[in-house]
Amino acid sequence: RRRLRPASSCGSRAVAAMAPRRVAGALPSAALLLLLPLLAAVTSAGLSGYFGTKSRYEEVNPHLVRDPLSLGPAAGASRLPAACTPLQLRAVLRHGTRYPTVGQIRRLGQLHARLLRRPATACPAAADLAAWQMWYEESLDGRLAPQGRRDMELLARRLAARFPALFAARRRLLLASSSKHRCLQSAAAFRRGLGPSLSLGSDEVEVEVNDSLMRFFDHCAKFVALVEENEAAMCQVDAFKEGPEMGKVLEKVASTLCLPVKELNADLIQVAFLTCSYELAIKNVTSPWCSLFSEEDAKVLEYLNDLKQYWKRGYGYDINSRSSCILFQDIFQHLDKAVEESKSSKPISSPLIVQVGHAETLQPLLALMGFFKDDEPLKANNYVRQTHRKFRSGQIVPYAANLVFVLYHCDQVKTSEEEYQVQMLLNEKLMSFHHSNETISTYADLKDYYKDILENCHFKEECELPKINITAVDEL
């Protein structure tokens, strides 16, 4: 791995300015510590909106808690003419709820072991967490949880209910996935959710593995070298970990657990917070780990997660989103083909295309299209100013996140351009297009708006490492 100098915006001065502030505070009283388990049930509801990429899908669609098959509040005035028939649906999905990765499981194991070594009488809060059963095993490493299969089956059923003409019997489904086990299992669960109605020759549809589209980031040498494997690229994340907001959370958790501050760090704090999120998403229970955090703490930890997503998958560096143009162009190539087939009065060869990838698949694609972009970049030193930011990963790419393009053929239109129209849904909600601020666009207008990406964003050239020997930050 090449050692690359830190980004100028995250130099030593910036990091020094974010040095942890020592927060004075007495240990919680014994009475309060006894109440912590009782407060946990209340706490989880207050924290669940801040779990970032580890959020349940129900956080963006709360009506699903009451009725998992509900299509939600009326879509409102979509302004879709009555004489429009859907021709093609193209969906890019994130896999369903998963178990923690092996790295997170190991960090949790370290923290739990530290609490087990403490005398049980010394600290009730630590004793409560020490008594918690460490049930995560390394073999679970990022695998799909049973809840993740339900996420996908239910999503399939809701999409079929929303677009019955496309999911009708004898319609062909193309199903693709990343090579990761959780994505393959998610694709299979999505197919099961549709039942036997689609004529695919058998109940088990073959899932095509396509990492070039679903894991384009792995195949982009420039992204891998300058962002993925370049520690300096995450300098804003590192600076926030050492900053006053995280310092305050660290002090508070150390105090609650009766641990010296030096025994904890931002990564261990984050894994405790994520354990709260995993227990809710996987088991639908309020974990005792939740009792360590207030809603204000959760906002800080959400920002830490969002900073990483912003600089690694979002607007932080151009290559993050530019690497997704291979997927963006593929979407439009299939839409083009459907338009041509329709114009020639041929049956649509691919009415349903569903692809299962990752948060890292969807986030760059949405950034490429210009969605959820704030006026000011997310940085270590503007946490307060970003309170009302658009870029909140838990709202954009929770588990089972989905971006859906629907192409329509419309009769009784005034111009030939209005004959083909498009809608886009993110997490089953209609999105407004940038060029019109409407939730419906003619296909021609949409292509015209993204003309530069469709014609000039070439994956091979975008992802080529610079030939000359320059530093990563100069290139980024």
Short mmCIF file of C-alpha atoms in Angstrom, two decimals:
data_model
loop_
_atom_site.label_atom_id
_atom_site.label_comp_id
_atom_site.label_asym_id
_atom_site.label_seq_id
_atom_site.Cartn_x
_atom_site.Cartn_y
_atom_site.Cartn_z
CA ARG A 1 0.00 0.00 0.00
CA ARG A 2 1.34 3.43 -0.91
CA ARG A 3 1.71 5.91 1.90
CA LEU A 4 0.11 9.13 0.74
CA ARG A 5 0.33 12.52 2.37
CA PRO A 6 -2.78 13.73 4.21
CA ALA A 7 -5.25 15.94 2.37
CA SER A 8 -4.45 19.61 2.90
CA SER A 9 -7.94 20.21 4.27
CA CYS A 10 -7.22 17.63 6.99
CA GLY A 11 -3.67 18.62 7.86
CA SER A 12 -2.20 18.54 11.35
CA ARG A 13 -3.65 21.98 12.16
CA ALA A 14 -7.19 20.80 11.37
CA VAL A 15 -6.74 17.66 13.43
CA ALA A 16 -5.22 19.59 16.33
CA ALA A 17 -8.18 21.96 16.34
CA MET A 18 -10.45 18.97 16.81
CA ALA A 19 -8.58 17.58 19.84
CA PRO A 20 -10.86 15.88 22.38
CA ARG A 21 -12.30 18.12 25.07
CA ARG A 22 -12.22 16.65 28.54
CA VAL A 23 -15.77 16.68 29.86
CA ALA A 24 -16.17 16.70 33.61
CA GLY A 25 -18.97 14.55 34.94
CA ALA A 26 -19.67 12.45 38.00
CA LEU A 27 -20.44 8.79 37.68
CA PRO A 28 -24.17 8.08 37.24
CA SER A 29 -25.91 7.52 40.55
CA ALA A 30 -26.75 3.99 41.62
CA ALA A 31 -30.45 4.77 41.29
CA LEU A 32 -30.00 5.92 37.69
CA LEU A 33 -27.96 2.82 36.85
CA LEU A 34 -30.75 0.61 38.17
CA LEU A 35 -33.17 2.43 35.90
CA LEU A 36 -31.04 1.98 32.76
CA PRO A 37 -32.53 -1.40 31.74
CA LEU A 38 -36.05 0.04 32.20
CA LEU A 39 -35.17 3.04 30.06
CA ALA A 40 -33.73 0.86 27.29
CA ALA A 41 -37.12 0.14 25.74
CA VAL A 42 -37.80 3.87 25.49
CA THR A 43 -34.27 4.59 24.29
CA SER A 44 -34.31 2.27 21.30
CA ALA A 45 -37.19 4.12 19.67
CA GLY A 46 -35.31 7.38 20.17
CA LEU A 47 -32.08 6.00 18.68
CA SER A 48 -33.41 4.03 15.72
CA GLY A 49 -33.56 7.01 13.40
CA TYR A 50 -29.78 7.49 13.64
CA PHE A 51 -28.34 4.09 12.70
CA GLY A 52 -27.13 5.19 9.25
CA THR A 53 -26.47 2.34 6.85
CA LYS A 54 -27.40 -0.15 9.61
CA SER A 55 -30.98 1.18 9.74
CA ARG A 56 -34.06 -0.98 9.37
CA TYR A 57 -36.05 -0.39 6.20
CA GLU A 58 -39.02 0.46 8.44
CA GLU A 59 -37.25 3.67 9.49
CA VAL A 60 -37.91 5.16 6.04
CA ASN A 61 -41.37 3.57 5.74
CA PRO A 62 -42.86 3.49 9.28
CA HIS A 63 -46.25 2.29 8.00
CA LEU A 64 -44.64 -1.13 7.36
CA VAL A 65 -44.35 -1.73 11.11
CA ARG A 66 -48.16 -1.96 11.28
CA ASP A 67 -48.68 -3.66 7.91
CA PRO A 68 -45.65 -5.12 6.07
CA LEU A 69 -47.60 -5.27 2.80
CA SER A 70 -48.99 -1.74 2.92
CA LEU A 71 -48.13 0.48 -0.05
CA GLY A 72 -48.19 3.46 2.28
CA PRO A 73 -49.86 6.82 2.04
CA ALA A 74 -51.33 7.66 -1.37
CA ALA A 75 -48.54 8.56 -3.77
CA GLY A 76 -50.21 11.91 -4.34
CA ALA A 77 -50.45 13.66 -7.67
CA SER A 78 -47.95 11.73 -9.74
CA ARG A 79 -49.41 13.44 -12.81
CA LEU A 80 -49.11 10.26 -14.79
CA PRO A 81 -51.65 10.38 -17.63
CA ALA A 82 -54.36 7.74 -17.36
CA ALA A 83 -53.47 6.25 -20.73
CA CYS A 84 -49.94 5.16 -19.71
CA THR A 85 -48.87 1.51 -19.58
CA PRO A 86 -45.67 0.40 -17.82
CA LEU A 87 -43.23 -1.22 -20.23
CA GLN A 88 -40.19 -1.91 -18.08
CA LEU A 89 -39.14 -1.86 -14.44
CA ARG A 90 -35.47 -1.68 -13.55
CA ALA A 91 -34.67 -2.04 -9.85
CA VAL A 92 -31.32 -1.79 -8.07
CA LEU A 93 -31.66 -3.17 -4.54
CA ARG A 94 -29.48 -3.27 -1.49
CA HIS A 95 -29.47 -6.67 0.22
CA GLY A 96 -31.69 -7.18 3.25
CA THR A 97 -30.80 -7.04 6.95
CA ARG A 98 -27.46 -8.70 7.58
CA TYR A 99 -25.31 -9.85 10.49
CA PRO A 100 -22.25 -7.81 11.51
CA THR A 101 -18.99 -8.32 9.63
CA VAL A 102 -16.15 -10.27 11.24
CA GLY A 103 -14.29 -7.02 12.06
CA GLN A 104 -17.26 -5.65 13.97
CA ILE A 105 -17.80 -8.97 15.75
CA ARG A 106 -14.14 -9.01 16.89
CA ARG A 107 -14.30 -5.42 18.18
CA LEU A 108 -17.51 -6.19 20.08
CA GLY A 109 -15.83 -9.28 21.52
CA GLN A 110 -12.92 -7.14 22.75
CA LEU A 111 -15.23 -4.65 24.42
CA HIS A 112 -17.39 -7.35 25.97
CA ALA A 113 -14.32 -9.22 27.27
CA ARG A 114 -13.10 -5.98 28.89
CA LEU A 115 -16.40 -5.68 30.78
CA LEU A 116 -16.31 -9.36 31.82
CA ARG A 117 -12.95 -8.78 33.53
CA ARG A 118 -14.40 -6.14 35.85
CA PRO A 119 -15.68 -7.06 39.35
CA ALA A 120 -19.46 -7.48 39.10
CA THR A 121 -20.18 -5.23 42.09
CA ALA A 122 -18.00 -2.32 40.97
CA CYS A 123 -20.23 -0.98 38.22
CA PRO A 124 -23.88 -2.01 37.68
CA ALA A 125 -24.01 -0.74 34.08
CA ALA A 126 -20.88 -2.69 33.13
CA ALA A 127 -22.24 -5.75 34.97
CA ASP A 128 -25.49 -5.60 32.98
CA LEU A 129 -23.58 -5.60 29.69
CA ALA A 130 -21.17 -8.28 30.91
CA ALA A 131 -24.23 -10.47 31.59
CA TRP A 132 -25.39 -9.98 27.99
CA GLN A 133 -24.72 -13.11 25.93
CA MET A 134 -22.17 -12.55 23.16
CA TRP A 135 -23.98 -14.63 20.53
CA TYR A 136 -22.35 -13.23 17.39
CA GLU A 137 -19.86 -15.67 15.88
CA GLU A 138 -17.25 -14.85 13.25
CA SER A 139 -18.84 -17.36 10.88
CA LEU A 140 -21.85 -15.00 10.59
CA ASP A 141 -19.56 -12.48 8.84
CA GLY A 142 -21.98 -10.18 7.01
CA ARG A 143 -24.39 -12.96 6.08
CA LEU A 144 -28.08 -12.36 5.43
CA ALA A 145 -30.20 -12.64 8.58
CA PRO A 146 -33.65 -14.31 8.52
CA GLN A 147 -35.11 -10.79 8.75
CA GLY A 148 -33.15 -9.95 5.57
CA ARG A 149 -34.97 -12.70 3.68
CA ARG A 150 -38.28 -11.33 4.92
CA ASP A 151 -37.22 -7.83 3.83
CA MET A 152 -36.74 -9.06 0.28
CA GLU A 153 -39.83 -11.29 0.06
CA LEU A 154 -42.08 -8.48 1.31
CA LEU A 155 -40.47 -5.91 -1.00
CA ALA A 156 -41.14 -8.23 -3.96
CA ARG A 157 -44.78 -8.58 -2.95
CA ARG A 158 -45.23 -4.82 -2.58
CA LEU A 159 -43.61 -4.06 -5.94
CA ALA A 160 -45.83 -6.67 -7.59
CA ALA A 161 -48.89 -5.07 -5.98
CA ARG A 162 -47.76 -1.60 -7.09
CA PHE A 163 -47.05 -2.66 -10.70
CA PRO A 164 -49.38 -5.62 -11.31
CA ALA A 165 -49.21 -5.38 -15.11
CA LEU A 166 -45.42 -5.81 -15.10
CA PHE A 167 -45.42 -8.64 -12.56
CA ALA A 168 -48.27 -10.49 -14.25
CA ALA A 169 -48.01 -14.14 -15.26
CA ARG A 170 -45.76 -14.99 -18.20
CA ARG A 171 -43.58 -11.93 -17.75
CA ARG A 172 -39.84 -12.53 -17.87
CA LEU A 173 -37.67 -11.60 -14.87
CA LEU A 174 -33.93 -10.97 -15.19
CA LEU A 175 -32.36 -11.35 -11.77
CA ALA A 176 -28.73 -10.38 -11.12
CA SER A 177 -26.65 -10.08 -7.98
CA SER A 178 -23.24 -9.30 -6.60
CA SER A 179 -21.20 -12.40 -5.77
CA LYS A 180 -21.58 -11.80 -2.03
CA HIS A 181 -23.60 -14.47 -0.25
CA ARG A 182 -26.00 -11.93 1.31
CA CYS A 183 -26.86 -10.54 -2.13
CA LEU A 184 -27.36 -13.97 -3.74
CA GLN A 185 -29.64 -14.98 -0.87
CA SER A 186 -31.50 -11.66 -1.11
CA ALA A 187 -32.08 -12.23 -4.84
CA ALA A 188 -33.41 -15.73 -4.15
CA ALA A 189 -35.71 -14.36 -1.41
CA PHE A 190 -37.02 -11.66 -3.76
CA ARG A 191 -37.88 -14.37 -6.30
CA ARG A 192 -39.66 -16.43 -3.62
CA GLY A 193 -41.70 -13.39 -2.66
CA LEU A 194 -43.17 -13.27 -6.17
CA GLY A 195 -44.50 -16.81 -5.92
CA PRO A 196 -44.81 -19.16 -8.92
CA SER A 197 -46.78 -16.76 -11.16
CA LEU A 198 -43.95 -15.59 -13.42
CA SER A 199 -43.19 -18.06 -16.19
CA LEU A 200 -39.50 -18.76 -15.76
CA GLY A 201 -39.46 -22.44 -16.59
CA SER A 202 -39.23 -23.38 -12.93
CA ASP A 203 -39.85 -21.96 -9.48
CA GLU A 204 -36.13 -21.35 -9.04
CA VAL A 205 -34.92 -18.56 -11.30
CA GLU A 206 -31.23 -18.49 -12.10
CA VAL A 207 -29.45 -15.50 -10.56
CA GLU A 208 -26.74 -14.02 -12.75
CA VAL A 209 -23.64 -12.94 -10.81
CA ASN A 210 -22.55 -9.56 -12.12
CA ASP A 211 -19.87 -7.88 -10.03
CA SER A 212 -18.86 -5.55 -12.86
CA LEU A 213 -22.19 -3.74 -12.31
CA MET A 214 -23.04 -4.50 -8.67
CA ARG A 215 -19.48 -4.09 -7.31
CA PHE A 216 -18.09 -1.65 -9.86
CA PHE A 217 -16.05 -0.05 -7.06
CA ASP A 218 -13.87 -3.17 -6.76
CA HIS A 219 -13.01 -2.94 -10.45
CA CYS A 220 -12.08 0.76 -10.43
CA ALA A 221 -8.30 0.96 -9.88
CA LYS A 222 -8.36 4.71 -9.27
CA PHE A 223 -11.02 4.41 -6.56
CA VAL A 224 -9.28 1.45 -4.90
CA ALA A 225 -5.85 3.14 -4.80
CA LEU A 226 -6.85 6.72 -4.02
CA VAL A 227 -9.87 6.21 -1.75
CA GLU A 228 -10.44 2.60 -0.60
CA GLU A 229 -6.82 1.89 0.35
CA ASN A 230 -5.67 5.44 1.04
CA GLU A 231 -5.88 6.26 4.74
CA ALA A 232 -5.44 9.98 4.02
CA ALA A 233 -8.69 10.00 2.03
CA MET A 234 -10.62 9.45 5.29
CA CYS A 235 -8.95 12.33 7.14
CA GLN A 236 -12.30 14.05 7.87
CA VAL A 237 -13.58 10.85 9.48
CA ASP A 238 -10.41 10.48 11.55
CA ALA A 239 -10.54 14.13 12.61
CA PHE A 240 -14.16 13.78 13.77
CA LYS A 241 -13.24 10.66 15.80
CA GLU A 242 -10.73 12.85 17.69
CA GLY A 243 -13.03 15.86 17.85
CA PRO A 244 -15.02 17.46 20.68
CA GLU A 245 -18.37 15.86 19.82
CA MET A 246 -16.98 12.31 19.85
CA GLY A 247 -14.82 13.21 22.87
CA LYS A 248 -17.95 14.05 24.81
CA VAL A 249 -19.65 10.74 23.89
CA LEU A 250 -16.49 8.80 24.75
CA GLU A 251 -16.19 10.47 28.16
CA LYS A 252 -19.84 9.75 28.94
CA VAL A 253 -19.71 6.06 27.94
CA ALA A 254 -16.43 5.53 29.81
CA SER A 255 -17.99 7.12 32.89
CA THR A 256 -21.13 4.97 32.64
CA LEU A 257 -19.03 1.79 32.30
CA CYS A 258 -16.58 2.88 35.04
CA LEU A 259 -13.71 2.50 32.58
CA PRO A 260 -10.68 4.76 32.10
CA VAL A 261 -11.15 6.84 28.95
CA LYS A 262 -7.90 5.47 27.54
CA GLU A 263 -9.46 1.97 27.41
CA LEU A 264 -12.04 3.15 24.87
CA ASN A 265 -11.84 4.77 21.44
CA ALA A 266 -14.26 5.93 18.75
CA ASP A 267 -14.26 2.52 17.03
CA LEU A 268 -15.28 0.68 20.22
CA ILE A 269 -17.95 3.28 20.97
CA GLN A 270 -19.27 2.90 17.44
CA VAL A 271 -19.42 -0.91 17.66
CA ALA A 272 -21.41 -0.65 20.92
CA PHE A 273 -23.85 1.70 19.15
CA LEU A 274 -24.07 -0.58 16.11
CA THR A 275 -24.81 -3.55 18.37
CA CYS A 276 -27.89 -1.63 19.50
CA SER A 277 -28.82 -1.25 15.80
CA TYR A 278 -28.14 -4.91 14.93
CA GLU A 279 -30.24 -6.26 17.78
CA LEU A 280 -33.17 -4.08 16.68
CA ALA A 281 -32.84 -4.92 12.97
CA ILE A 282 -32.08 -8.65 13.34
CA LYS A 283 -34.13 -9.60 16.41
CA ASN A 284 -36.51 -6.64 16.84
CA VAL A 285 -35.39 -6.29 20.46
CA THR A 286 -33.95 -3.41 22.45
CA SER A 287 -30.41 -4.37 23.31
CA PRO A 288 -28.90 -3.41 26.67
CA TRP A 289 -26.15 -1.74 24.59
CA CYS A 290 -28.72 0.93 23.65
CA SER A 291 -28.81 2.13 27.27
CA LEU A 292 -25.32 3.63 26.87
CA PHE A 293 -26.53 6.30 24.45
CA SER A 294 -28.82 9.31 24.45
CA GLU A 295 -30.46 10.71 21.33
CA GLU A 296 -27.81 13.43 21.21
CA ASP A 297 -25.06 10.76 21.31
CA ALA A 298 -26.87 8.95 18.49
CA LYS A 299 -26.81 12.07 16.32
CA VAL A 300 -23.04 12.33 16.76
CA LEU A 301 -22.54 8.66 15.89
CA GLU A 302 -24.84 8.97 12.89
CA TYR A 303 -22.71 11.86 11.65
CA LEU A 304 -19.58 9.73 12.01
CA ASN A 305 -21.22 7.05 9.84
CA ASP A 306 -22.41 9.65 7.33
CA LEU A 307 -18.96 11.24 7.11
CA LYS A 308 -17.52 7.89 6.06
CA GLN A 309 -20.27 7.36 3.49
CA TYR A 310 -19.85 10.89 2.16
CA TRP A 311 -16.08 10.68 1.67
CA LYS A 312 -15.94 7.04 0.59
CA ARG A 313 -19.15 6.58 -1.42
CA GLY A 314 -20.71 9.99 -1.90
CA TYR A 315 -19.70 13.50 -2.89
CA GLY A 316 -16.34 13.57 -1.09
CA TYR A 317 -14.37 12.62 -4.22
CA ASP A 318 -15.53 12.65 -7.83
CA ILE A 319 -14.25 9.13 -8.49
CA ASN A 320 -16.73 7.74 -5.91
CA SER A 321 -19.69 8.58 -8.14
CA ARG A 322 -17.95 8.56 -11.54
CA SER A 323 -17.07 4.89 -11.02
CA SER A 324 -20.82 4.10 -11.08
CA CYS A 325 -21.37 5.40 -14.63
CA ILE A 326 -21.02 1.82 -15.93
CA LEU A 327 -24.22 0.92 -14.01
CA PHE A 328 -25.98 4.19 -14.90
CA GLN A 329 -25.33 3.65 -18.60
CA ASP A 330 -26.46 0.02 -18.42
CA ILE A 331 -29.79 1.15 -16.95
CA PHE A 332 -30.36 3.51 -19.87
CA GLN A 333 -29.23 0.97 -22.46
CA HIS A 334 -32.02 -1.35 -21.31
CA LEU A 335 -34.54 1.49 -21.24
CA ASP A 336 -33.44 2.45 -24.78
CA LYS A 337 -33.95 -1.13 -25.93
CA ALA A 338 -37.46 -1.23 -24.46
CA VAL A 339 -38.33 2.03 -26.23
CA GLU A 340 -37.05 0.67 -29.56
CA GLU A 341 -38.95 -2.60 -29.14
CA SER A 342 -42.12 -0.68 -28.32
CA LYS A 343 -41.73 1.57 -31.35
CA SER A 344 -41.34 -1.53 -33.53
CA SER A 345 -44.43 -3.12 -31.91
CA LYS A 346 -42.29 -5.98 -30.60
CA PRO A 347 -42.83 -7.55 -27.17
CA ILE A 348 -40.52 -6.09 -24.50
CA SER A 349 -37.72 -8.65 -24.10
CA SER A 350 -36.85 -7.58 -20.53
CA PRO A 351 -39.90 -6.12 -18.75
CA LEU A 352 -38.43 -6.81 -15.29
CA ILE A 353 -34.77 -6.35 -14.38
CA VAL A 354 -33.89 -6.67 -10.69
CA GLN A 355 -30.30 -6.40 -9.47
CA VAL A 356 -29.13 -6.88 -5.90
CA GLY A 357 -26.04 -5.09 -4.62
CA HIS A 358 -24.90 -3.04 -1.67
CA ALA A 359 -25.21 0.37 -0.03
CA GLU A 360 -21.91 0.98 -1.85
CA THR A 361 -23.70 0.25 -5.15
CA LEU A 362 -26.60 2.63 -4.61
CA GLN A 363 -24.94 5.55 -2.83
CA PRO A 364 -22.46 6.41 -5.64
CA LEU A 365 -25.20 6.00 -8.26
CA LEU A 366 -27.46 8.48 -6.45
CA ALA A 367 -24.51 10.88 -6.09
CA LEU A 368 -23.79 10.56 -9.82
CA MET A 369 -27.38 11.65 -10.44
CA GLY A 370 -27.02 14.59 -8.06
CA PHE A 371 -29.41 13.52 -5.30
CA PHE A 372 -29.00 14.45 -1.60
CA LYS A 373 -26.23 16.96 -2.24
CA ASP A 374 -25.71 19.62 0.41
CA ASP A 375 -24.47 23.13 -0.32
CA GLU A 376 -21.56 22.58 2.04
CA PRO A 377 -19.43 19.40 2.19
CA LEU A 378 -19.69 17.24 5.31
CA LYS A 379 -16.55 17.87 7.37
CA ALA A 380 -15.21 17.14 10.82
CA ASN A 381 -15.67 20.73 11.96
CA ASN A 382 -19.20 21.52 10.72
CA TYR A 383 -21.31 18.99 12.64
CA VAL A 384 -23.71 21.62 14.01
CA ARG A 385 -24.16 23.33 10.63
CA GLN A 386 -25.04 19.95 9.10
CA THR A 387 -27.92 19.26 11.52
CA HIS A 388 -30.47 19.52 8.69
CA ARG A 389 -28.30 17.96 5.97
CA LYS A 390 -29.79 16.13 3.01
CA PHE A 391 -27.05 13.48 3.07
CA ARG A 392 -28.31 11.06 5.74
CA SER A 393 -27.34 7.51 4.79
CA GLY A 394 -30.03 5.90 6.97
CA GLN A 395 -32.71 7.72 4.98
CA ILE A 396 -31.06 6.93 1.63
CA VAL A 397 -29.61 3.39 1.86
CA PRO A 398 -31.04 1.45 4.83
CA TYR A 399 -31.18 -2.33 4.57
CA ALA A 400 -33.28 -3.37 1.53
CA ALA A 401 -32.97 0.11 -0.01
CA ASN A 402 -34.21 0.16 -3.59
CA LEU A 403 -33.98 2.49 -6.57
CA VAL A 404 -36.60 1.75 -9.22
CA PHE A 405 -36.92 3.16 -12.76
CA VAL A 406 -40.29 2.61 -14.46
CA LEU A 407 -40.67 3.28 -18.18
CA TYR A 408 -44.18 3.96 -19.52
CA HIS A 409 -45.74 4.07 -22.96
CA CYS A 410 -48.46 6.73 -23.10
CA ASP A 411 -51.33 7.03 -25.59
CA GLN A 412 -53.37 10.17 -26.28
CA VAL A 413 -50.37 12.50 -26.04
CA LYS A 414 -49.81 15.75 -27.88
CA THR A 415 -46.22 15.14 -29.03
CA SER A 416 -44.15 12.07 -29.88
CA GLU A 417 -41.72 12.97 -27.05
CA GLU A 418 -44.51 12.53 -24.51
CA GLU A 419 -45.12 8.98 -25.70
CA TYR A 420 -42.38 7.55 -23.43
CA GLN A 421 -42.23 8.69 -19.84
CA VAL A 422 -40.29 7.68 -16.72
CA GLN A 423 -40.77 7.65 -12.99
CA MET A 424 -38.16 6.97 -10.34
CA LEU A 425 -38.82 5.63 -6.85
CA LEU A 426 -36.36 5.47 -3.97
CA ASN A 427 -37.43 3.16 -1.17
CA GLU A 428 -40.90 3.01 -2.75
CA LYS A 429 -41.38 6.79 -2.75
CA LEU A 430 -41.60 8.82 -5.94
CA MET A 431 -38.60 11.09 -6.47
CA SER A 432 -38.69 14.50 -8.08
CA PHE A 433 -36.38 14.87 -11.06
CA HIS A 434 -33.81 17.67 -10.86
CA HIS A 435 -34.55 19.11 -14.29
CA SER A 436 -38.30 19.52 -13.75
CA ASN A 437 -39.01 19.17 -10.02
CA GLU A 438 -41.77 16.77 -11.13
CA THR A 439 -42.16 13.06 -10.35
CA ILE A 440 -42.73 12.22 -14.02
CA SER A 441 -40.46 13.06 -16.95
CA THR A 442 -40.46 12.36 -20.64
CA TYR A 443 -37.73 9.83 -21.37
CA ALA A 444 -36.21 12.27 -23.89
CA ASP A 445 -35.91 15.05 -21.28
CA LEU A 446 -34.34 12.70 -18.75
CA LYS A 447 -31.76 11.50 -21.27
CA ASP A 448 -31.03 15.06 -22.27
CA TYR A 449 -30.47 16.10 -18.64
CA TYR A 450 -27.94 13.29 -18.12
CA LYS A 451 -26.49 13.54 -21.62
CA ASP A 452 -22.95 14.26 -20.40
CA ILE A 453 -22.82 11.19 -18.15
CA LEU A 454 -24.39 8.97 -20.81
CA GLU A 455 -21.97 10.10 -23.53
CA ASN A 456 -18.78 11.12 -21.73
CA CYS A 457 -18.42 9.05 -18.56
CA HIS A 458 -16.34 6.05 -19.65
CA PHE A 459 -15.62 3.58 -16.85
CA LYS A 460 -12.25 2.48 -18.20
CA GLU A 461 -10.92 6.03 -18.57
CA GLU A 462 -12.48 7.26 -15.31
CA CYS A 463 -10.93 4.41 -13.34
CA GLU A 464 -7.48 4.44 -14.85
CA LEU A 465 -4.75 5.41 -12.42
CA PRO A 466 -2.87 8.56 -13.43
CA LYS A 467 0.36 7.71 -15.28
CA ILE A 468 2.44 10.47 -13.74
CA ASN A 469 3.64 10.22 -10.15
CA ILE A 470 1.39 12.64 -8.27
CA THR A 471 -0.02 12.45 -4.78
CA ALA A 472 -3.47 11.07 -4.21
CA VAL A 473 -4.88 14.29 -2.83
CA ASP A 474 -3.71 16.33 -5.80
CA GLU A 475 -5.50 13.86 -8.04
CA LEU A 476 -8.64 13.80 -5.89
#
